[in-house]
Coordinates of C-alpha atoms in Angstrom, one line a residue:
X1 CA 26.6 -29.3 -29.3
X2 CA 25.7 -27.9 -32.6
X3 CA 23.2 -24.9 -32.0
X4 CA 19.9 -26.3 -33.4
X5 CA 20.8 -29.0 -31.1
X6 CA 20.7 -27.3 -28.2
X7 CA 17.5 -25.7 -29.7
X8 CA 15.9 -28.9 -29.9
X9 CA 16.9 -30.2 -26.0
X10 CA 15.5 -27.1 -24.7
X11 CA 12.3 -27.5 -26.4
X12 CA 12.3 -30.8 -24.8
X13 CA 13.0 -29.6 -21.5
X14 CA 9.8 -27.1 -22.5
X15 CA 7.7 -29.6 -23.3
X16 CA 8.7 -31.9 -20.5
X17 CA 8.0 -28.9 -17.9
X18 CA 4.9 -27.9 -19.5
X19 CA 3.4 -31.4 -18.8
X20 CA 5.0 -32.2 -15.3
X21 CA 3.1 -28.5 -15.0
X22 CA 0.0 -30.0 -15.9
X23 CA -0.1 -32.6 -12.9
X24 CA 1.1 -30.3 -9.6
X25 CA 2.2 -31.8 -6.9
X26 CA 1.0 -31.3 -3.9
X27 CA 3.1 -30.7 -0.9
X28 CA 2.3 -32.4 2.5
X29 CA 0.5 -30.4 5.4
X30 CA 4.0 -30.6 7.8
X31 CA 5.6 -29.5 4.7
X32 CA 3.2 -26.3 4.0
X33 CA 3.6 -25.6 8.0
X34 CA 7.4 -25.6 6.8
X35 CA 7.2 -23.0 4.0
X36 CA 4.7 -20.3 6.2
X37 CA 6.1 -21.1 9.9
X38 CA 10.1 -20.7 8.5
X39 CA 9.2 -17.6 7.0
X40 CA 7.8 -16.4 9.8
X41 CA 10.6 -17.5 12.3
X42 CA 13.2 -16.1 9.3
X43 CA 11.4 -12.4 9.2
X44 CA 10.8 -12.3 13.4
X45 CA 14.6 -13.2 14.3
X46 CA 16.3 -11.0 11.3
X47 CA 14.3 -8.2 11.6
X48 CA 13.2 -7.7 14.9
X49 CA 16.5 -9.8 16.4
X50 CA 19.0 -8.9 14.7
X51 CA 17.5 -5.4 13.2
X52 CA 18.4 -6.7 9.8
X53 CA 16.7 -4.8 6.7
X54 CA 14.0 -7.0 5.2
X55 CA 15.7 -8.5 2.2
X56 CA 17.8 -10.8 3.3
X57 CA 15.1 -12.5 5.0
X58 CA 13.3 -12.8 2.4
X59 CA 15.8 -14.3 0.3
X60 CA 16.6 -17.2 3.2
X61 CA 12.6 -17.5 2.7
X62 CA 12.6 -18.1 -1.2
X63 CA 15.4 -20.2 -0.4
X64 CA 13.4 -22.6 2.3
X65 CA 10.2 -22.4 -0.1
X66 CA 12.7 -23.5 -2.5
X67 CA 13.5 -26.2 -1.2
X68 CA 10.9 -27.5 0.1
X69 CA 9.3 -27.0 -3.7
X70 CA 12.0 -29.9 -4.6
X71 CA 12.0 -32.1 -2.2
X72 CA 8.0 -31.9 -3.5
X73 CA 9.2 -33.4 -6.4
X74 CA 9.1 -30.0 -9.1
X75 CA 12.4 -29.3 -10.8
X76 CA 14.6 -26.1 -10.7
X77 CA 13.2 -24.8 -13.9
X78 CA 9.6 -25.1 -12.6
X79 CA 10.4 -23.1 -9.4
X80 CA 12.5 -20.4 -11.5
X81 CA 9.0 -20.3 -13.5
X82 CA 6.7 -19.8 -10.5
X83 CA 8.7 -17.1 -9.0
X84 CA 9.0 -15.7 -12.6
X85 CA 5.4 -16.1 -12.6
X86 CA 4.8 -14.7 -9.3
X87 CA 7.2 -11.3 -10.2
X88 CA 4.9 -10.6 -13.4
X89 CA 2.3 -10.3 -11.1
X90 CA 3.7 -7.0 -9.0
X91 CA 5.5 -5.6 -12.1
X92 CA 2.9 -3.1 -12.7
X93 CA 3.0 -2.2 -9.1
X94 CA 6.9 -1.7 -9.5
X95 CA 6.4 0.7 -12.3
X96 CA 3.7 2.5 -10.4
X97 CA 6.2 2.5 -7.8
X98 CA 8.9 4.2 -10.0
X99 CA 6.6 6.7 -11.2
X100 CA 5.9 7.2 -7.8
X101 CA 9.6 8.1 -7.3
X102 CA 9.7 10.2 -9.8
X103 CA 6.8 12.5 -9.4
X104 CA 7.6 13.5 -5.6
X105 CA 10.9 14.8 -6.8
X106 CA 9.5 16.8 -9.6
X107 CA 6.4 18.1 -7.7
X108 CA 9.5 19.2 -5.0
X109 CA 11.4 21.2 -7.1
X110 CA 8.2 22.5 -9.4
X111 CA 7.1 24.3 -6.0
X112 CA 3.3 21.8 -5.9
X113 CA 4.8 19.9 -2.7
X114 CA 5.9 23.4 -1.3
X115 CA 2.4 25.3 -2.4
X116 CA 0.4 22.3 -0.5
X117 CA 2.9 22.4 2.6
X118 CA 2.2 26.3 2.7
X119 CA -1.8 26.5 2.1
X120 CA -2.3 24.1 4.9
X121 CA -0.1 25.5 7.2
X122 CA -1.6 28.6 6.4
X123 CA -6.1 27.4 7.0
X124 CA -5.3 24.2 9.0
X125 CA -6.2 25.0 13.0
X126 CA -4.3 22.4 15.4
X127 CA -7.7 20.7 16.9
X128 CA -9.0 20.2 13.5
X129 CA -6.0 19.0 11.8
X130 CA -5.8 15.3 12.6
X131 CA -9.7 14.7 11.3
X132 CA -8.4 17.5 7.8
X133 CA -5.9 15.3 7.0
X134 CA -8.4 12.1 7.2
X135 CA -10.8 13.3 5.3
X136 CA -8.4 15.3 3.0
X137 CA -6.2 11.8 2.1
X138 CA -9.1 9.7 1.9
X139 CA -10.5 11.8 -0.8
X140 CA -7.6 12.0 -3.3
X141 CA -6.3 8.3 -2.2
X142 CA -9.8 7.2 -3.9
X143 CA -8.2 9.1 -6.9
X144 CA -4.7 8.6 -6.6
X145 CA -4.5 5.2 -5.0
X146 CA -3.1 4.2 -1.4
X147 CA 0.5 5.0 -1.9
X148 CA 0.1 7.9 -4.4
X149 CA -2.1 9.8 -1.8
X150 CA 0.7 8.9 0.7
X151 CA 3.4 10.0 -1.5
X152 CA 2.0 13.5 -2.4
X153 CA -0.5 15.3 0.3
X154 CA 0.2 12.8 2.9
X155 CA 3.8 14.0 2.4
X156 CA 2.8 17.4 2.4
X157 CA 0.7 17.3 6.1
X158 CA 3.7 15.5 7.3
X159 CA 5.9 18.8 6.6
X160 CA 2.8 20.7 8.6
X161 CA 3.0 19.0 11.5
X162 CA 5.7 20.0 13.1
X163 CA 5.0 23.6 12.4
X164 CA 2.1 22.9 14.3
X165 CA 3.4 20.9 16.9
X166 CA 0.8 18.3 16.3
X167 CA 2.2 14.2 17.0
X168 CA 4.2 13.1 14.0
X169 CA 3.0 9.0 14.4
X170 CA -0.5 10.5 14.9
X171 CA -0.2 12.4 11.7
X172 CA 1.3 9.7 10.1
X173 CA -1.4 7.1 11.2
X174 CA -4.0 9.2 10.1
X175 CA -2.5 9.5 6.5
X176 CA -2.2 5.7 6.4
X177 CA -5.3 4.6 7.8
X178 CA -6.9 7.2 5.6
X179 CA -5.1 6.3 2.5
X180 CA -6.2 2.6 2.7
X181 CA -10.1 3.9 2.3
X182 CA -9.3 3.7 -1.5
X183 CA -8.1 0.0 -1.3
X184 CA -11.8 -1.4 -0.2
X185 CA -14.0 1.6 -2.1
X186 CA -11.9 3.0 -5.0
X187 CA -12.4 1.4 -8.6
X188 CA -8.6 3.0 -9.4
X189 CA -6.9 1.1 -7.3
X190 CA -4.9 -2.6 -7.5
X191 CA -6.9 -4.1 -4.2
X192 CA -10.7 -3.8 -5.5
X193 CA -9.2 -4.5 -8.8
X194 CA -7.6 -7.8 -8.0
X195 CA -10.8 -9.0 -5.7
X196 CA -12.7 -8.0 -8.8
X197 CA -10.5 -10.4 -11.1
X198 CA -10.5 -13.3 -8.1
X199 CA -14.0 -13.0 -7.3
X200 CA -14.8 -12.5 -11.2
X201 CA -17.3 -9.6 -10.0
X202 CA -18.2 -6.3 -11.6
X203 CA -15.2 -3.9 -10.0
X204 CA -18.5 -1.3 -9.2
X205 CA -20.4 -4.0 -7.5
X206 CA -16.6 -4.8 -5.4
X207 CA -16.4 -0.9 -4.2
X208 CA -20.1 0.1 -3.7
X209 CA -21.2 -3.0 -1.8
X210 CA -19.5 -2.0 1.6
X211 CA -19.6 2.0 1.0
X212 CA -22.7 2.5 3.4
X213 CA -19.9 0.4 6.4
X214 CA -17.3 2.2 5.3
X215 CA -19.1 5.6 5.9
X216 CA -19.6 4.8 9.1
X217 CA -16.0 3.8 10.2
X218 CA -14.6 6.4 8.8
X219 CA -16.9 9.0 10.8
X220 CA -15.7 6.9 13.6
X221 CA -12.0 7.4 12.9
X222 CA -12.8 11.3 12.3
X223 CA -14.7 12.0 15.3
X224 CA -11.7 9.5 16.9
X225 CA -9.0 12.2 15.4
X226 CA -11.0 15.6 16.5
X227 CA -10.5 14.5 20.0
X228 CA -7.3 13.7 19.8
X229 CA -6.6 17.0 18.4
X230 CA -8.2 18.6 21.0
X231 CA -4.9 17.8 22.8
X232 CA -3.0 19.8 20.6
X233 CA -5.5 23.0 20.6
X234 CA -3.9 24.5 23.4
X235 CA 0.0 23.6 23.0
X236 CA 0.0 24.4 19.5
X237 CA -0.2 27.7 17.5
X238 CA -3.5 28.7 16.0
X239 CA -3.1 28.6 11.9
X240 CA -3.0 32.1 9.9
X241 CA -6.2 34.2 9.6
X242 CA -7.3 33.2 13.2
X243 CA -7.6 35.9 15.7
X244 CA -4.1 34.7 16.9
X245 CA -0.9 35.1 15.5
X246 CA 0.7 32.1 13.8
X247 CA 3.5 30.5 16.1
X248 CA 7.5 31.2 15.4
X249 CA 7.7 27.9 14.1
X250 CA 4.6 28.0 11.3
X251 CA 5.9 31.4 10.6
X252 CA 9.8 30.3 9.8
X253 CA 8.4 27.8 7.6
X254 CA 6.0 30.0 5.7
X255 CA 9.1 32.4 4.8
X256 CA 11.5 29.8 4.5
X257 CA 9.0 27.8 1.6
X258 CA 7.8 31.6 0.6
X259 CA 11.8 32.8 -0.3
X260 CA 12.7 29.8 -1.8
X261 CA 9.8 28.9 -4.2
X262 CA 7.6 30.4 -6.5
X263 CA 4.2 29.6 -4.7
X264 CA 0.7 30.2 -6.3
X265 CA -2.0 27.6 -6.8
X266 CA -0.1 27.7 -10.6
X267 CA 1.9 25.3 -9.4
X268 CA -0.9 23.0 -8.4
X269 CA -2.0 22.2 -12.1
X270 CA -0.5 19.2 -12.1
X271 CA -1.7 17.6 -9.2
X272 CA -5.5 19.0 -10.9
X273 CA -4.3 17.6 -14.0
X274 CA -3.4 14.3 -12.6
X275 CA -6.9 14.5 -10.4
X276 CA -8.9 14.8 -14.0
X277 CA -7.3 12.2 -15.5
X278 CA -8.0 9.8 -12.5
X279 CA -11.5 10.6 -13.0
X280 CA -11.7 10.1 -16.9
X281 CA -10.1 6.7 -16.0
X282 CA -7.3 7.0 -17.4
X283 CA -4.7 4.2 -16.6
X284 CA -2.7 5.0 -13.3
X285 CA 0.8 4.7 -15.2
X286 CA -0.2 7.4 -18.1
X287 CA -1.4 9.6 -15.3
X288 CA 1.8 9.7 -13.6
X289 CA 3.7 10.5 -16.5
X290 CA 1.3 13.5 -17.3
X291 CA 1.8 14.8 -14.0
X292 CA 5.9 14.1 -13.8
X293 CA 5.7 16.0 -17.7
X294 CA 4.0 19.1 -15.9
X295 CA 5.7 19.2 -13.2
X296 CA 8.9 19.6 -14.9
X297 CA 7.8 22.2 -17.3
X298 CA 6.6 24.2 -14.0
X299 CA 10.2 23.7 -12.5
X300 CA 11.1 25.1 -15.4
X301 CA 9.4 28.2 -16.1
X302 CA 8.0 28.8 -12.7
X303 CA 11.2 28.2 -10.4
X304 CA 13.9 28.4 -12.6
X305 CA 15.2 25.5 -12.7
X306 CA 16.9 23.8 -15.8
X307 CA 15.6 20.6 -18.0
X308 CA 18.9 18.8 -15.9
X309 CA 17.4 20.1 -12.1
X310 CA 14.3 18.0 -13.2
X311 CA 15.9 15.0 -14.5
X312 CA 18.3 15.0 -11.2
X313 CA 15.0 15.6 -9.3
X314 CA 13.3 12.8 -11.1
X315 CA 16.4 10.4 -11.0
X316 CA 17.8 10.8 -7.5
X317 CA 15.3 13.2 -5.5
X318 CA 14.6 16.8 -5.1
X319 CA 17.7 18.4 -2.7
X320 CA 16.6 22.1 -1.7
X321 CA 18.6 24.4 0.5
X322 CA 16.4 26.0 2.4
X323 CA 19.0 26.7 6.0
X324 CA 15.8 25.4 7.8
X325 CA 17.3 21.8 9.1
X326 CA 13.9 20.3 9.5
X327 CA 12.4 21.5 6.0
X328 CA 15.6 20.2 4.3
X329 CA 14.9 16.9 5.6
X330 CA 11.2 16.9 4.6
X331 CA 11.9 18.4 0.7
X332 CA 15.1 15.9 0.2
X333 CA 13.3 12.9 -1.1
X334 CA 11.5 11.4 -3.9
X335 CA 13.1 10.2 -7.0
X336 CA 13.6 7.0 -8.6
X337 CA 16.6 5.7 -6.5
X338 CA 14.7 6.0 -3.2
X339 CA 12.1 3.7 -4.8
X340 CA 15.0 1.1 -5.4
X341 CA 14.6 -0.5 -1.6
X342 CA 11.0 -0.8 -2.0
X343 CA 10.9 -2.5 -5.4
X344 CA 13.7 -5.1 -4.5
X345 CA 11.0 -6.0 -1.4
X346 CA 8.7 -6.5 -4.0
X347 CA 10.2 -8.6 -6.3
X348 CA 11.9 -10.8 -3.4
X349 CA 8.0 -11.2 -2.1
X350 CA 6.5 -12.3 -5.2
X351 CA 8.8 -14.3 -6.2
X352 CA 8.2 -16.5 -2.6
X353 CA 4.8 -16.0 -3.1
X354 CA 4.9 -17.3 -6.8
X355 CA 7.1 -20.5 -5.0
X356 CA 3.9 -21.1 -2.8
X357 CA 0.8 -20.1 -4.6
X358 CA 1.8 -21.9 -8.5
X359 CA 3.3 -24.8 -6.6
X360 CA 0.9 -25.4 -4.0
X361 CA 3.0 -25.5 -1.4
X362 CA -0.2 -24.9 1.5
X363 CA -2.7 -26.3 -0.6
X364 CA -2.8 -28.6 2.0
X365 CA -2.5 -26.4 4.9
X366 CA -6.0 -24.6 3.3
X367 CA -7.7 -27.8 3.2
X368 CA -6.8 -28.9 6.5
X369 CA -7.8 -25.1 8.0
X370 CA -11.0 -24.6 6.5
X371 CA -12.3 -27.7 6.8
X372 CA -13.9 -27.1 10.4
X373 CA -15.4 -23.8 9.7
X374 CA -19.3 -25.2 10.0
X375 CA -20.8 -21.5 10.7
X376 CA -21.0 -18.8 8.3
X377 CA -19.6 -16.7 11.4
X378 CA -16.8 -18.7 11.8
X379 CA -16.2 -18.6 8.4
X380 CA -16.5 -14.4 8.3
X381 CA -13.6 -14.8 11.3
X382 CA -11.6 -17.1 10.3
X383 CA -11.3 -15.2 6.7
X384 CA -10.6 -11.4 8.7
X385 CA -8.0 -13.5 11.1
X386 CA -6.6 -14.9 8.0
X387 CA -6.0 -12.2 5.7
X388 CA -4.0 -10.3 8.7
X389 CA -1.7 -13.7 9.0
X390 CA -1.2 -14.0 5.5
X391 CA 0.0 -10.1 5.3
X392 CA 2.4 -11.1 8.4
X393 CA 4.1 -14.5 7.0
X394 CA 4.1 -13.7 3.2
X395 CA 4.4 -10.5 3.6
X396 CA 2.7 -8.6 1.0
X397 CA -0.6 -7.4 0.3
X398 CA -1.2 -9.1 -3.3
X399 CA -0.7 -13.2 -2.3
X400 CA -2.0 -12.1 1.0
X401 CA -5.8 -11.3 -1.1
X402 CA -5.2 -14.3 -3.7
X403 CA -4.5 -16.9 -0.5
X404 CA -7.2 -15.8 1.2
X405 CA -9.3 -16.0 -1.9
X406 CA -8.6 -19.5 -2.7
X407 CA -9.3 -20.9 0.9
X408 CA -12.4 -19.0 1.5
X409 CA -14.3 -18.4 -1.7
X410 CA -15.9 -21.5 -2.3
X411 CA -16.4 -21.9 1.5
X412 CA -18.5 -18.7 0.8
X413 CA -20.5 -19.9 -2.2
X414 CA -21.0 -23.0 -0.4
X415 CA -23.5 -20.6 2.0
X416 CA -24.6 -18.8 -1.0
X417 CA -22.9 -15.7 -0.2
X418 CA -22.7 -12.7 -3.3
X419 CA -19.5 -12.7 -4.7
X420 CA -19.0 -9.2 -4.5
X421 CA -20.0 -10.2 -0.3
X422 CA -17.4 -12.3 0.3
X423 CA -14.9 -10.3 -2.2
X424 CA -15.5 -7.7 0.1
X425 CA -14.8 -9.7 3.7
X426 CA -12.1 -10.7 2.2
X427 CA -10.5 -7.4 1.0
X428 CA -11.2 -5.9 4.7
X429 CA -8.5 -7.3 6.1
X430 CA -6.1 -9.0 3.3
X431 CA -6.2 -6.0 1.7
X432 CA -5.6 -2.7 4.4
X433 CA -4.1 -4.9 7.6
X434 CA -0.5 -5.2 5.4
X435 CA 0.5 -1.9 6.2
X436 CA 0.5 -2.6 10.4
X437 CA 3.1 -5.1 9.3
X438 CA 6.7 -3.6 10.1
X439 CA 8.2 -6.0 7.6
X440 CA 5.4 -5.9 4.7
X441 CA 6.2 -3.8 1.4
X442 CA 3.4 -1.6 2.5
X443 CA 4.4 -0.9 5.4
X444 CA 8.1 -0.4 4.3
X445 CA 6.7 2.1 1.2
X446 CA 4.9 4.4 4.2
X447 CA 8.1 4.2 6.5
X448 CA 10.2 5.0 3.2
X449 CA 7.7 8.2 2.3
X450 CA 6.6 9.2 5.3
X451 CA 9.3 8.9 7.8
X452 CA 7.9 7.5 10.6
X453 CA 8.3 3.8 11.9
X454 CA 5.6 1.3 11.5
X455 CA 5.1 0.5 15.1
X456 CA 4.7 4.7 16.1
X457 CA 1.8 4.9 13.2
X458 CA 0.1 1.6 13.9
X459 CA -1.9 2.3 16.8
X460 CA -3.7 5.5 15.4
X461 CA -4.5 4.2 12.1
X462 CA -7.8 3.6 13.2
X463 CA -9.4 2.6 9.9
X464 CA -6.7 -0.1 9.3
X465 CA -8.1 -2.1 12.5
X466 CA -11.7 -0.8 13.0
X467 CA -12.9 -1.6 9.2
X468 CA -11.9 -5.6 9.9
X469 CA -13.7 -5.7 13.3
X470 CA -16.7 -4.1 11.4
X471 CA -16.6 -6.4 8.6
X472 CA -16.6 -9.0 10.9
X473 CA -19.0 -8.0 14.0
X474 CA -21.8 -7.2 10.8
X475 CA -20.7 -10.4 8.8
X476 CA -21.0 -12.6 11.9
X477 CA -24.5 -10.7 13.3
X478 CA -26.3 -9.3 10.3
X479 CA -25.8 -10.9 7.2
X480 CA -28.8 -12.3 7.2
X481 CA -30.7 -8.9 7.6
X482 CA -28.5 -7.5 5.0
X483 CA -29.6 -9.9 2.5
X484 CA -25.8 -11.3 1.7
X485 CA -26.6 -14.2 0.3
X486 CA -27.9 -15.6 -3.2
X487 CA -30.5 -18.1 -1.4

């Protein structure tokens, strides 16, 4: 066929797609069962069955959504669209993600990831470190985001810890749970951003709204983390500067970091740079790239290291030799190819969740599910119950705040609830609960950074469990009192 032939017929095919697009079918409830049930069954048997890695049941998932898309009646090119459609949607969190990648391997070998690991071990006392590194991650998560914070001093008081003999899944819980603070109150970050855009609300009105609540669960969790520090206070070594000496463990890795990096609070300008322009607003992509350009002139001048050291450390991960096992194992990591796992989770969940949400694959499934909710505490439940399923079956936290979004938002206006309200209920689970989820991308990125499995961290990230139960026990009780609602 002569080439503006084959112009023309796929033009045609455009046009015929674009207006079978403009009449969606609707799948049938058994059918929308199908779809979240399967992938559910797929994701429990591979990964905790058969201990597969959490690809390759997702791609048996796209494949069942698939198919069920067609036997709907929508054509192979319309399902390649959606899960086209539904990949745009995450790519900005899979450049974040490289970024990401590349700034931990730079800060390694510019000496800020060192300098951080060294200054805490150095003030931090054992009883109060679990509550310091809650309240220390919450505060630059609201700046740097969830998996930024996690990524940089949440890797940093993960090298502490063993120096201090302090409970590595307690450590690691306490970064997590205190790095998903920013993702109900920060205004930099993709969750209060994409309730913002769903709930078409002010993204100030989305982050302040809650603050007071979330104060108060996150003195919970502190006061939660002092005492079980308390544990630690008499096992583990007292910190430098205390009437004690530091232990033989603290101390190896003071002059292990001390002889093989330049250390100074110099090499913290880019994490101060990268802090500023957070709070000048400055996109979350630019700000990385500042931070990765700093940190390579600092590996540079400051450590020695040539313009090839911080492109290896940016490409593949920092690889010190430090002949302290345990150090070597914390400092080797970062770079863009340990991103690569993550991303490919990514993309494989978007593009089911693009299958289900632009095909509407459980519109039916909603309908059927809301339609009994006749109290506005059943309603405030049902929403904090769904928003955890939704991170388990899909699993990711993005569809996981749109689905929940579609089924309960005009339930909510129907009671005259405040859309920044219900944007808010909504958020508290959909939006923190994914990273309790062993097979979820956030939970995967925190294994991946941190190091520690899912199901050791999970139980001590108090904020990840107690912030739903609040939402809910004050949505259900108190709304009223709390003026929530327009009327």
């Amino acid at each position: 066929m002569p080439l503006h032939g084959r112009i023309k017929t796929m033009m045609n095919q455009d046009q015929t797609s674009e207006t079978q697009t403009d009449v969606p079918l609707y799948a049938s409830f058994l059918a929308g069962i199908m779809v979240l049930g399967g992938l559910a069954l797929i994701m429990l048997v591979c990964v905790v069955g058969f201990k597969s890695a959490t690809q390759l049941p997702l791609v048996f998932g796209c494949a069942l959504a698939g198919i069920v898309a067609y036997k709907t009646g929508y054509t192979w090119n319309q399902i390649l669209d959606a899960m086209i459609r539904g990949i745009s949607d995450a790519l900005e969190a899979v450049l974040i993600l490289l970024c990401i990648g590349m700034l931990i391997g730079v800060w390694i070998e510019s000496g800020t990831v060192p300098t951080m690991i060294s200054y805490g071990l150095q003030v931090v006392t054992p009883e109060i470190f679990l509550p310091v590194v809650f309240v220390v991650t919450t505060l630059v998560g609201i700046v740097l985001g969830s998996w930024g914070a996690a990524g940089t001093i949440g890797l940093a008081f993960i090298g502490m810890a063993p120096a201090l003999d302090i409970s590595l899944p307690m450590t690691a819980g306490a970064i997590v749970g205190a790095a998903y603070v920013s993702e109900i109150i920060s205004p930099l970050v993709d969750g209060p951003n994409l309730m913002a855009a769903v709930s078409k609300t002010n993204i100030f009105s989305v982050c302040v709204r809650f603050l007071p609540l979330v104060l108060i669960v996150c003195a919970v969790a502190a006061v939660l983390y002092f005492v079980l520090g308390l544990s630690f206070a008499e096992t583990a070594s007292p910190a430098a500067g205390s009437s004690s000496e530091a232990s033989g463990s603290t101390r190896l890795l003071l002059d292990a970091l001390d002889e093989n990096f330049a250390l100074g609070s110099v090499t913290l300008i880019p994490l101060v740079v990268m802090l500023v322009c957070m709070f000048v607003r400055m996109p979350a992509i630019p700000a990385f790239l500042v931070a990765i350009a700093l940190g390579m002139i600092e590996a540079i001048v400051f450590q020695g290291s040539s313009v090839g050291d911080t492109f290896v450390a940016a490409q593949v991960g920092a690889a010190p030799q430090t002949n302290i096992a345990e150090l070597d194992t914390l400092l080797s990591t970062g770079g863009l190819a340990e991103t690569m796992d993550t991303i490919s989770i990514v993309i494989l969940v978007m593009a089911f969740s693009g299958i289900v949400q632009y095909l509407h694959l459980i519109d039916n499934v909603i309908q059927r599910l809301t339609a009994h909710l006749a109290s506005f505490a059943k309603l405030v439940g049902a929403t904090v119950l769904s928003g955890a399923l939704f991170n388990t079956l899909l699993p990711d936290q993005y569809p996981a705040i749109t689905l929940s979004s579609q089924m309960y938002g005009e339930k909510f206006k129907g009671y005259g609830t405040k859309d920044e309200v219900w944007a808010n209920i909504v958020n508290s689970s959909a939006g923190i609960t994914s990273v309790l989820v062993p097979w979820n991308t956030c939970a995967v990125y925190m294994v991946t950074i941190l190091g520690v499995d899912c199901l050791a961290y999970a139980p001590y990230a108090f904020f990840c469990y107690l912030y739903p139960l609040a939402v809910f026990f004050v949505g259900a009780c108190c709304s009223k009192k709390l003026k929530w609602r327009t009327r």
